[in-house]
Amino acid sequence: MATDAAAAAKFQNPADFRPDFHPEKISSTTSYDGLHFWQYMISGSIAGLVEHMAMFPVDTVKTHMQAIGSCPIKSVSVTHVLNSLIKSEGPAALYRGIAAMALGAGPAHAVHFSFYEVCKKHLSRDNPNSSIAHAVSGVCATVASDAVFTPMDMVKQRLQLGSDSVYKGVWDCVKRVVREEGFGAFYASYRTTVLMNAPFTAVYFTIYEAAKKGLMEISPDSVNDERWVVHATAGAAAGALAAAVTTPLDVVKTQLQCQGVCGCDRFKSGSIGDVIRAILQKDGYRGLMRGWIPRMLFHSPAAAISWSTYEASKSFFHKLNSNSNSDNVT
């Protein structure tokens, strides 16, 4: 009993908990927010799967727009690519590669959200609203999750571009890449991905936390930290701006991951500079912004879907833990 009382006293700071959560019910096995580490991972995994499955057709359109072939090509619009895919291969073409996405997105988002929560806990201990702590936490989470997601992201993009005659499926693509290009091909874009996602995530989480705080200040009586609309609105704003800023590096990443597929060039080195020079030579500066519209169309609602799903999953675990602790007390 003395131990429980001491633990409860230690966590009396309101900033450490959500308004509807009771500190005295938290056991020593839970985190600062009242959840186990594995519960963060499950919540993040669910959020990632829902987000990517809902927005996958938009991602397919973006990949086709960014995959510049061996010759200069005219600028194409979102509707042009969408109509072309549906007319030539049917609606199923928009979902080619979704299995690879599922295999990568679930584990990667589990790592991402759990790392973010843990890093935010330690870095913002004295100042829960620290933008720097949120940005650094997001970058740390990105570096870890990209190591998990990059191989399947490469497989996903190759499947998105190629018809059934190119790759028969996920495992056929994996086996052929290993046999023809070596294991390193799965991480050819990792450096670019980290360099892209680090600033993306820094901008994303900074704007997300700031927007969430701003929404609560505008109407504190009707809007609180637990309402999904707060997370959805803040996430959408953060996703749109971060996506626009980092589009050039996303084009470079697509080029590196889709080398040799459907006319895409092969590069002697994985140098970001070499890829950028090749893009500029063939398509000018506009080539670096290919796919920025579907990229924003993807990340804005995707961020809203991801955060609202994540917070809903966390809320479920909060209630589950609360009920479990109540049963233990009685």
mmCIF file of C-alpha atoms in Angstrom:
data_model
loop_
_atom_site.group_PDB
_atom_site.id
_atom_site.type_symbol
_atom_site.label_atom_id
_atom_site.label_comp_id
_atom_site.label_asym_id
_atom_site.label_seq_id
_atom_site.Cartn_x
_atom_site.Cartn_y
_atom_site.Cartn_z
ATOM 1 C CA MET A 1 0.000 0.000 0.000
ATOM 2 C CA ALA A 2 2.833 2.391 0.850
ATOM 3 C CA THR A 3 4.435 1.699 -2.495
ATOM 4 C CA ASP A 4 1.208 2.445 -4.350
ATOM 5 C CA ALA A 5 0.739 5.690 -2.432
ATOM 6 C CA ALA A 6 4.275 6.795 -3.241
ATOM 7 C CA ALA A 7 3.809 5.958 -6.913
ATOM 8 C CA ALA A 8 0.562 7.932 -7.017
ATOM 9 C CA ALA A 9 2.161 10.935 -5.363
ATOM 10 C CA LYS A 10 5.019 10.856 -7.843
ATOM 11 C CA PHE A 11 2.681 11.391 -10.770
ATOM 12 C CA GLN A 12 0.433 14.141 -9.536
ATOM 13 C CA ASN A 13 1.508 16.600 -12.273
ATOM 14 C CA PRO A 14 -1.628 17.134 -14.439
ATOM 15 C CA ALA A 15 0.535 17.602 -17.564
ATOM 16 C CA ASP A 16 1.503 13.948 -17.357
ATOM 17 C CA PHE A 17 -2.027 12.722 -17.894
ATOM 18 C CA ARG A 18 -5.093 13.221 -20.037
ATOM 19 C CA PRO A 19 -7.970 15.047 -18.342
ATOM 20 C CA ASP A 20 -10.189 11.978 -18.006
ATOM 21 C CA PHE A 21 -7.461 9.642 -16.770
ATOM 22 C CA HIS A 22 -6.839 8.979 -13.104
ATOM 23 C CA PRO A 23 -3.214 8.925 -11.944
ATOM 24 C CA GLU A 24 -3.970 6.914 -8.843
ATOM 25 C CA LYS A 25 -5.001 3.969 -10.980
ATOM 26 C CA ILE A 26 -1.696 3.680 -12.830
ATOM 27 C CA SER A 27 0.538 0.785 -11.897
ATOM 28 C CA SER A 28 4.304 0.709 -12.111
ATOM 29 C CA THR A 29 4.125 -1.287 -15.346
ATOM 30 C CA THR A 30 2.479 1.516 -17.329
ATOM 31 C CA SER A 31 4.055 4.534 -19.050
ATOM 32 C CA TYR A 32 3.715 8.205 -18.207
ATOM 33 C CA ASP A 33 0.478 8.383 -20.183
ATOM 34 C CA GLY A 34 -1.042 5.348 -18.529
ATOM 35 C CA LEU A 35 -0.382 2.891 -21.367
ATOM 36 C CA HIS A 36 1.976 -0.026 -21.799
ATOM 37 C CA PHE A 37 4.638 0.215 -24.514
ATOM 38 C CA TRP A 38 2.984 -2.627 -26.453
ATOM 39 C CA GLN A 39 -0.308 -0.710 -26.420
ATOM 40 C CA TYR A 40 1.379 2.226 -28.149
ATOM 41 C CA MET A 41 2.735 -0.197 -30.749
ATOM 42 C CA ILE A 42 -0.661 -1.763 -31.437
ATOM 43 C CA SER A 43 -2.325 1.663 -31.642
ATOM 44 C CA GLY A 44 0.330 2.870 -34.075
ATOM 45 C CA SER A 45 0.088 -0.274 -36.180
ATOM 46 C CA ILE A 46 -3.696 0.057 -36.508
ATOM 47 C CA ALA A 47 -3.364 3.742 -37.394
ATOM 48 C CA GLY A 48 -0.778 3.024 -40.089
ATOM 49 C CA LEU A 49 -2.790 0.260 -41.721
ATOM 50 C CA VAL A 50 -6.024 2.281 -41.780
ATOM 51 C CA GLU A 51 -4.241 5.359 -43.133
ATOM 52 C CA HIS A 52 -2.394 3.633 -45.987
ATOM 53 C CA MET A 53 -5.242 1.367 -47.049
ATOM 54 C CA ALA A 54 -7.667 4.293 -47.204
ATOM 55 C CA MET A 55 -5.308 6.469 -49.271
ATOM 56 C CA PHE A 56 -3.557 3.815 -51.372
ATOM 57 C CA PRO A 57 -5.079 4.788 -54.774
ATOM 58 C CA VAL A 58 -3.773 8.350 -54.336
ATOM 59 C CA ASP A 59 -0.323 6.976 -53.528
ATOM 60 C CA THR A 60 -0.406 4.887 -56.711
ATOM 61 C CA VAL A 61 -1.177 7.975 -58.809
ATOM 62 C CA LYS A 62 1.691 9.862 -57.139
ATOM 63 C CA THR A 63 4.162 7.048 -57.857
ATOM 64 C CA HIS A 64 3.225 7.026 -61.567
ATOM 65 C CA MET A 65 3.641 10.793 -61.782
ATOM 66 C CA GLN A 66 7.072 10.719 -60.124
ATOM 67 C CA ALA A 67 8.528 7.774 -62.063
ATOM 68 C CA ILE A 68 10.189 9.687 -64.899
ATOM 69 C CA GLY A 69 11.248 7.290 -67.680
ATOM 70 C CA SER A 70 14.310 7.204 -69.863
ATOM 71 C CA CYS A 71 13.097 10.117 -72.007
ATOM 72 C CA PRO A 72 11.754 13.580 -71.097
ATOM 73 C CA ILE A 73 7.980 13.426 -70.718
ATOM 74 C CA LYS A 74 5.255 15.992 -70.750
ATOM 75 C CA SER A 75 3.699 17.076 -67.491
ATOM 76 C CA VAL A 76 0.683 14.981 -66.626
ATOM 77 C CA SER A 77 -2.159 15.799 -64.285
ATOM 78 C CA VAL A 78 -3.685 13.714 -61.522
ATOM 79 C CA THR A 79 -6.849 13.106 -63.545
ATOM 80 C CA HIS A 80 -4.819 12.107 -66.614
ATOM 81 C CA VAL A 81 -2.900 9.431 -64.710
ATOM 82 C CA LEU A 82 -6.031 8.239 -62.925
ATOM 83 C CA ASN A 83 -8.049 7.913 -66.142
ATOM 84 C CA SER A 84 -5.147 6.229 -67.932
ATOM 85 C CA LEU A 85 -4.748 3.576 -65.240
ATOM 86 C CA ILE A 86 -8.462 2.797 -65.045
ATOM 87 C CA LYS A 87 -8.915 2.623 -68.832
ATOM 88 C CA SER A 88 -5.885 0.405 -69.449
ATOM 89 C CA GLU A 89 -6.035 -1.974 -66.470
ATOM 90 C CA GLY A 90 -9.226 -1.265 -64.561
ATOM 91 C CA PRO A 91 -9.724 -0.052 -60.969
ATOM 92 C CA ALA A 92 -7.626 -2.957 -59.637
ATOM 93 C CA ALA A 93 -4.512 -1.173 -60.947
ATOM 94 C CA LEU A 94 -4.934 1.441 -58.222
ATOM 95 C CA TYR A 95 -4.457 -1.229 -55.561
ATOM 96 C CA ARG A 96 -1.497 -3.103 -57.011
ATOM 97 C CA GLY A 97 1.122 -3.437 -54.271
ATOM 98 C CA ILE A 98 -1.265 -2.980 -51.367
ATOM 99 C CA ALA A 99 -0.129 -6.277 -49.815
ATOM 100 C CA ALA A 100 3.470 -5.022 -49.635
ATOM 101 C CA MET A 101 2.206 -1.823 -48.045
ATOM 102 C CA ALA A 102 0.335 -3.769 -45.376
ATOM 103 C CA LEU A 103 3.387 -5.887 -44.570
ATOM 104 C CA GLY A 104 5.510 -2.780 -44.096
ATOM 105 C CA ALA A 105 3.136 -0.119 -42.779
ATOM 106 C CA GLY A 106 1.843 -2.024 -39.750
ATOM 107 C CA PRO A 107 5.222 -2.780 -38.126
ATOM 108 C CA ALA A 108 6.729 0.547 -39.221
ATOM 109 C CA HIS A 109 3.946 2.621 -37.684
ATOM 110 C CA ALA A 110 4.071 0.548 -34.524
ATOM 111 C CA VAL A 111 7.745 1.499 -34.195
ATOM 112 C CA HIS A 112 7.077 5.111 -35.220
ATOM 113 C CA PHE A 113 4.351 5.979 -32.733
ATOM 114 C CA SER A 114 5.869 4.071 -29.815
ATOM 115 C CA PHE A 115 9.280 5.704 -30.345
ATOM 116 C CA TYR A 116 7.612 9.103 -30.627
ATOM 117 C CA GLU A 117 5.730 8.700 -27.353
ATOM 118 C CA VAL A 118 8.788 7.464 -25.462
ATOM 119 C CA CYS A 119 11.095 10.170 -26.842
ATOM 120 C CA LYS A 120 8.501 12.886 -26.189
ATOM 121 C CA LYS A 121 8.175 11.693 -22.602
ATOM 122 C CA HIS A 122 11.896 12.036 -21.907
ATOM 123 C CA LEU A 123 12.636 15.146 -23.984
ATOM 124 C CA SER A 124 9.649 17.265 -22.877
ATOM 125 C CA ARG A 125 9.600 16.296 -19.211
ATOM 126 C CA ASP A 126 9.926 19.910 -17.970
ATOM 127 C CA ASN A 127 7.937 21.485 -20.816
ATOM 128 C CA PRO A 128 5.156 19.321 -22.315
ATOM 129 C CA ASN A 129 4.487 21.949 -25.008
ATOM 130 C CA SER A 130 8.089 22.177 -26.249
ATOM 131 C CA SER A 131 8.106 22.366 -30.068
ATOM 132 C CA ILE A 132 11.766 21.355 -30.159
ATOM 133 C CA ALA A 133 11.066 18.216 -28.119
ATOM 134 C CA HIS A 134 8.186 17.287 -30.427
ATOM 135 C CA ALA A 135 10.312 17.831 -33.547
ATOM 136 C CA VAL A 136 13.302 15.855 -32.243
ATOM 137 C CA SER A 137 11.010 13.054 -31.065
ATOM 138 C CA GLY A 138 9.457 12.891 -34.507
ATOM 139 C CA VAL A 139 12.866 12.687 -36.199
ATOM 140 C CA CYS A 140 14.005 9.872 -33.889
ATOM 141 C CA ALA A 141 10.792 7.982 -34.572
ATOM 142 C CA THR A 142 11.258 8.449 -38.319
ATOM 143 C CA VAL A 143 14.821 7.126 -38.444
ATOM 144 C CA ALA A 144 13.708 3.984 -36.603
ATOM 145 C CA SER A 145 10.512 3.368 -38.576
ATOM 146 C CA ASP A 146 12.120 4.013 -41.974
ATOM 147 C CA ALA A 147 14.561 1.170 -41.326
ATOM 148 C CA VAL A 148 11.521 -1.110 -41.028
ATOM 149 C CA PHE A 149 9.401 0.305 -43.860
ATOM 150 C CA THR A 150 11.916 1.093 -46.645
ATOM 151 C CA PRO A 151 12.293 -2.480 -48.053
ATOM 152 C CA MET A 152 8.537 -3.018 -48.400
ATOM 153 C CA ASP A 153 8.068 0.531 -49.686
ATOM 154 C CA MET A 154 10.464 -0.261 -52.516
ATOM 155 C CA VAL A 155 8.557 -3.472 -53.326
ATOM 156 C CA LYS A 156 5.259 -1.578 -53.144
ATOM 157 C CA GLN A 157 6.358 1.090 -55.628
ATOM 158 C CA ARG A 158 7.708 -1.444 -58.099
ATOM 159 C CA LEU A 159 4.430 -3.331 -57.983
ATOM 160 C CA GLN A 160 2.506 -0.080 -58.429
ATOM 161 C CA LEU A 161 4.379 0.654 -61.650
ATOM 162 C CA GLY A 162 4.671 -2.825 -63.144
ATOM 163 C CA SER A 163 1.892 -4.924 -64.567
ATOM 164 C CA ASP A 164 1.457 -8.602 -63.689
ATOM 165 C CA SER A 165 3.931 -9.451 -66.467
ATOM 166 C CA VAL A 166 6.710 -7.629 -64.575
ATOM 167 C CA TYR A 167 6.179 -9.040 -61.078
ATOM 168 C CA LYS A 168 3.703 -11.745 -60.097
ATOM 169 C CA GLY A 169 3.396 -10.486 -56.547
ATOM 170 C CA VAL A 170 5.202 -9.424 -53.401
ATOM 171 C CA TRP A 171 7.334 -12.503 -52.925
ATOM 172 C CA ASP A 172 8.179 -12.770 -56.628
ATOM 173 C CA CYS A 173 9.395 -9.167 -56.520
ATOM 174 C CA VAL A 174 11.445 -9.805 -53.363
ATOM 175 C CA LYS A 175 13.099 -12.916 -54.811
ATOM 176 C CA ARG A 176 13.928 -11.273 -58.126
ATOM 177 C CA VAL A 177 15.384 -8.169 -56.501
ATOM 178 C CA VAL A 178 17.598 -10.287 -54.226
ATOM 179 C CA ARG A 179 18.727 -12.463 -57.152
ATOM 180 C CA GLU A 180 19.267 -9.705 -59.725
ATOM 181 C CA GLU A 181 20.275 -6.675 -57.654
ATOM 182 C CA GLY A 182 21.284 -7.942 -54.227
ATOM 183 C CA PHE A 183 19.928 -7.234 -50.756
ATOM 184 C CA GLY A 184 21.302 -3.676 -50.812
ATOM 185 C CA ALA A 185 18.685 -2.722 -53.400
ATOM 186 C CA PHE A 186 16.036 -2.782 -50.684
ATOM 187 C CA TYR A 187 17.841 0.066 -48.917
ATOM 188 C CA ALA A 188 19.013 2.016 -51.978
ATOM 189 C CA SER A 189 16.726 4.891 -50.989
ATOM 190 C CA TYR A 190 17.101 4.668 -47.197
ATOM 191 C CA ARG A 191 19.439 7.654 -46.922
ATOM 192 C CA THR A 192 17.157 9.736 -49.143
ATOM 193 C CA THR A 193 14.111 8.544 -47.235
ATOM 194 C CA VAL A 194 15.604 9.592 -43.901
ATOM 195 C CA LEU A 195 16.741 12.948 -45.301
ATOM 196 C CA MET A 196 13.216 13.474 -46.629
ATOM 197 C CA ASN A 197 11.275 12.192 -43.645
ATOM 198 C CA ALA A 198 13.411 13.865 -40.986
ATOM 199 C CA PRO A 199 12.408 17.403 -42.046
ATOM 200 C CA PHE A 200 8.944 16.132 -42.985
ATOM 201 C CA THR A 201 8.427 14.726 -39.507
ATOM 202 C CA ALA A 202 9.991 17.730 -37.775
ATOM 203 C CA VAL A 203 7.602 20.078 -39.609
ATOM 204 C CA TYR A 204 4.724 17.629 -39.214
ATOM 205 C CA PHE A 205 4.895 17.107 -35.462
ATOM 206 C CA THR A 206 5.705 20.754 -34.715
ATOM 207 C CA ILE A 207 2.662 21.963 -36.668
ATOM 208 C CA TYR A 208 0.502 19.125 -35.328
ATOM 209 C CA GLU A 209 1.187 19.931 -31.680
ATOM 210 C CA ALA A 210 0.915 23.696 -32.298
ATOM 211 C CA ALA A 211 -2.366 23.327 -34.214
ATOM 212 C CA LYS A 212 -3.811 21.050 -31.558
ATOM 213 C CA LYS A 213 -2.891 23.553 -28.857
ATOM 214 C CA GLY A 214 -4.291 26.444 -30.912
ATOM 215 C CA LEU A 215 -7.614 24.675 -31.482
ATOM 216 C CA MET A 216 -7.992 24.087 -27.768
ATOM 217 C CA GLU A 217 -7.204 27.732 -26.975
ATOM 218 C CA ILE A 218 -9.763 29.015 -29.496
ATOM 219 C CA SER A 219 -12.628 27.143 -27.865
ATOM 220 C CA PRO A 220 -11.492 25.495 -24.619
ATOM 221 C CA ASP A 221 -15.064 24.805 -23.468
ATOM 222 C CA SER A 222 -16.200 22.907 -26.563
ATOM 223 C CA VAL A 223 -12.908 21.427 -27.761
ATOM 224 C CA ASN A 224 -10.687 19.221 -25.656
ATOM 225 C CA ASP A 225 -7.646 17.037 -26.175
ATOM 226 C CA GLU A 226 -9.745 13.873 -26.416
ATOM 227 C CA ARG A 227 -11.986 14.860 -29.328
ATOM 228 C CA TRP A 228 -11.058 13.197 -32.607
ATOM 229 C CA VAL A 229 -11.817 16.367 -34.592
ATOM 230 C CA VAL A 230 -8.877 18.097 -32.879
ATOM 231 C CA HIS A 231 -6.455 15.367 -33.922
ATOM 232 C CA ALA A 232 -7.935 15.122 -37.417
ATOM 233 C CA THR A 233 -7.781 18.871 -38.103
ATOM 234 C CA ALA A 234 -4.301 19.332 -36.665
ATOM 235 C CA GLY A 235 -3.026 16.254 -38.466
ATOM 236 C CA ALA A 236 -4.463 17.343 -41.824
ATOM 237 C CA ALA A 237 -2.846 20.788 -41.623
ATOM 238 C CA ALA A 238 0.500 19.338 -40.589
ATOM 239 C CA GLY A 239 0.450 16.642 -43.271
ATOM 240 C CA ALA A 240 -0.343 19.011 -46.141
ATOM 241 C CA LEU A 241 2.415 21.519 -45.370
ATOM 242 C CA ALA A 242 5.072 18.924 -44.584
ATOM 243 C CA ALA A 243 4.270 17.034 -47.797
ATOM 244 C CA ALA A 244 4.654 20.107 -50.001
ATOM 245 C CA VAL A 245 8.003 21.075 -48.474
ATOM 246 C CA THR A 246 9.589 17.646 -48.974
ATOM 247 C CA THR A 247 8.266 16.713 -52.449
ATOM 248 C CA PRO A 248 11.655 17.046 -54.276
ATOM 249 C CA LEU A 249 13.268 14.418 -52.053
ATOM 250 C CA ASP A 250 10.232 12.188 -52.484
ATOM 251 C CA VAL A 251 10.763 12.308 -56.266
ATOM 252 C CA VAL A 252 14.415 11.296 -55.746
ATOM 253 C CA LYS A 253 13.303 8.434 -53.484
ATOM 254 C CA THR A 254 10.861 7.136 -56.109
ATOM 255 C CA GLN A 255 13.568 7.236 -58.780
ATOM 256 C CA LEU A 256 15.967 5.225 -56.616
ATOM 257 C CA GLN A 257 13.357 2.638 -55.632
ATOM 258 C CA CYS A 258 12.004 2.096 -59.140
ATOM 259 C CA GLN A 259 15.304 1.776 -61.047
ATOM 260 C CA GLY A 260 14.936 -0.338 -64.159
ATOM 261 C CA VAL A 261 11.169 -0.771 -63.818
ATOM 262 C CA CYS A 262 8.944 0.354 -66.720
ATOM 263 C CA GLY A 263 11.616 2.517 -68.336
ATOM 264 C CA CYS A 264 12.948 4.182 -65.196
ATOM 265 C CA ASP A 265 16.668 4.928 -65.329
ATOM 266 C CA ARG A 266 19.307 3.010 -63.404
ATOM 267 C CA PHE A 267 21.853 5.016 -61.457
ATOM 268 C CA LYS A 268 25.468 3.967 -61.004
ATOM 269 C CA SER A 269 25.443 5.344 -57.482
ATOM 270 C CA GLY A 270 22.788 6.100 -54.909
ATOM 271 C CA SER A 271 23.935 9.693 -54.707
ATOM 272 C CA ILE A 272 21.101 12.140 -54.206
ATOM 273 C CA GLY A 273 23.022 14.741 -56.195
ATOM 274 C CA ASP A 274 23.359 12.431 -59.218
ATOM 275 C CA VAL A 275 19.634 11.702 -59.227
ATOM 276 C CA ILE A 276 18.730 15.384 -58.903
ATOM 277 C CA ARG A 277 21.057 16.293 -61.791
ATOM 278 C CA ALA A 278 19.495 13.574 -63.955
ATOM 279 C CA ILE A 279 15.989 14.846 -63.186
ATOM 280 C CA LEU A 280 16.957 18.447 -63.922
ATOM 281 C CA GLN A 281 18.601 17.447 -67.196
ATOM 282 C CA LYS A 282 15.525 15.602 -68.471
ATOM 283 C CA ASP A 283 12.639 17.532 -66.984
ATOM 284 C CA GLY A 284 13.933 20.772 -65.473
ATOM 285 C CA TYR A 285 13.038 22.058 -62.031
ATOM 286 C CA ARG A 286 9.412 21.089 -62.493
ATOM 287 C CA GLY A 287 10.583 17.467 -62.429
ATOM 288 C CA LEU A 288 11.472 17.855 -58.753
ATOM 289 C CA MET A 289 7.880 18.788 -57.945
ATOM 290 C CA ARG A 290 6.211 15.965 -59.837
ATOM 291 C CA GLY A 291 3.381 14.491 -57.840
ATOM 292 C CA TRP A 292 3.160 17.302 -55.285
ATOM 293 C CA ILE A 293 -0.621 17.531 -55.667
ATOM 294 C CA PRO A 294 -1.363 13.833 -54.999
ATOM 295 C CA ARG A 295 1.322 13.890 -52.303
ATOM 296 C CA MET A 296 -0.555 16.658 -50.491
ATOM 297 C CA LEU A 297 -3.878 14.966 -51.250
ATOM 298 C CA PHE A 298 -2.445 11.831 -49.667
ATOM 299 C CA HIS A 299 -0.780 13.234 -46.565
ATOM 300 C CA SER A 300 -3.434 15.712 -45.497
ATOM 301 C CA PRO A 301 -6.338 13.257 -45.067
ATOM 302 C CA ALA A 302 -3.908 10.418 -44.290
ATOM 303 C CA ALA A 303 -2.528 12.353 -41.347
ATOM 304 C CA ALA A 304 -6.034 13.110 -40.136
ATOM 305 C CA ILE A 305 -7.022 9.440 -40.468
ATOM 306 C CA SER A 306 -3.823 8.239 -38.823
ATOM 307 C CA TRP A 307 -3.958 10.522 -35.777
ATOM 308 C CA SER A 308 -7.677 10.143 -35.135
ATOM 309 C CA THR A 309 -7.352 6.337 -35.411
ATOM 310 C CA TYR A 310 -4.268 6.362 -33.179
ATOM 311 C CA GLU A 311 -5.919 8.454 -30.488
ATOM 312 C CA ALA A 312 -9.091 6.351 -30.690
ATOM 313 C CA SER A 313 -7.013 3.212 -30.150
ATOM 314 C CA LYS A 314 -5.219 4.838 -27.223
ATOM 315 C CA SER A 315 -8.557 5.848 -25.726
ATOM 316 C CA PHE A 316 -9.718 2.230 -25.962
ATOM 317 C CA PHE A 317 -6.627 1.042 -24.088
ATOM 318 C CA HIS A 318 -7.069 3.802 -21.477
ATOM 319 C CA LYS A 319 -10.569 2.528 -20.736
ATOM 320 C CA LEU A 320 -9.374 -1.072 -20.789
ATOM 321 C CA ASN A 321 -6.610 -0.309 -18.287
ATOM 322 C CA SER A 322 -8.943 1.758 -16.128
ATOM 323 C CA ASN A 323 -11.503 -1.047 -15.964
ATOM 324 C CA SER A 324 -8.782 -3.581 -15.221
ATOM 325 C CA ASN A 325 -7.370 -1.462 -12.389
ATOM 326 C CA SER A 326 -10.869 -0.945 -10.969
ATOM 327 C CA ASP A 327 -11.436 -4.689 -10.951
ATOM 328 C CA ASN A 328 -8.113 -5.227 -9.167
ATOM 329 C CA VAL A 329 -9.002 -2.670 -6.506
ATOM 330 C CA THR A 330 -12.371 -4.241 -5.821
#
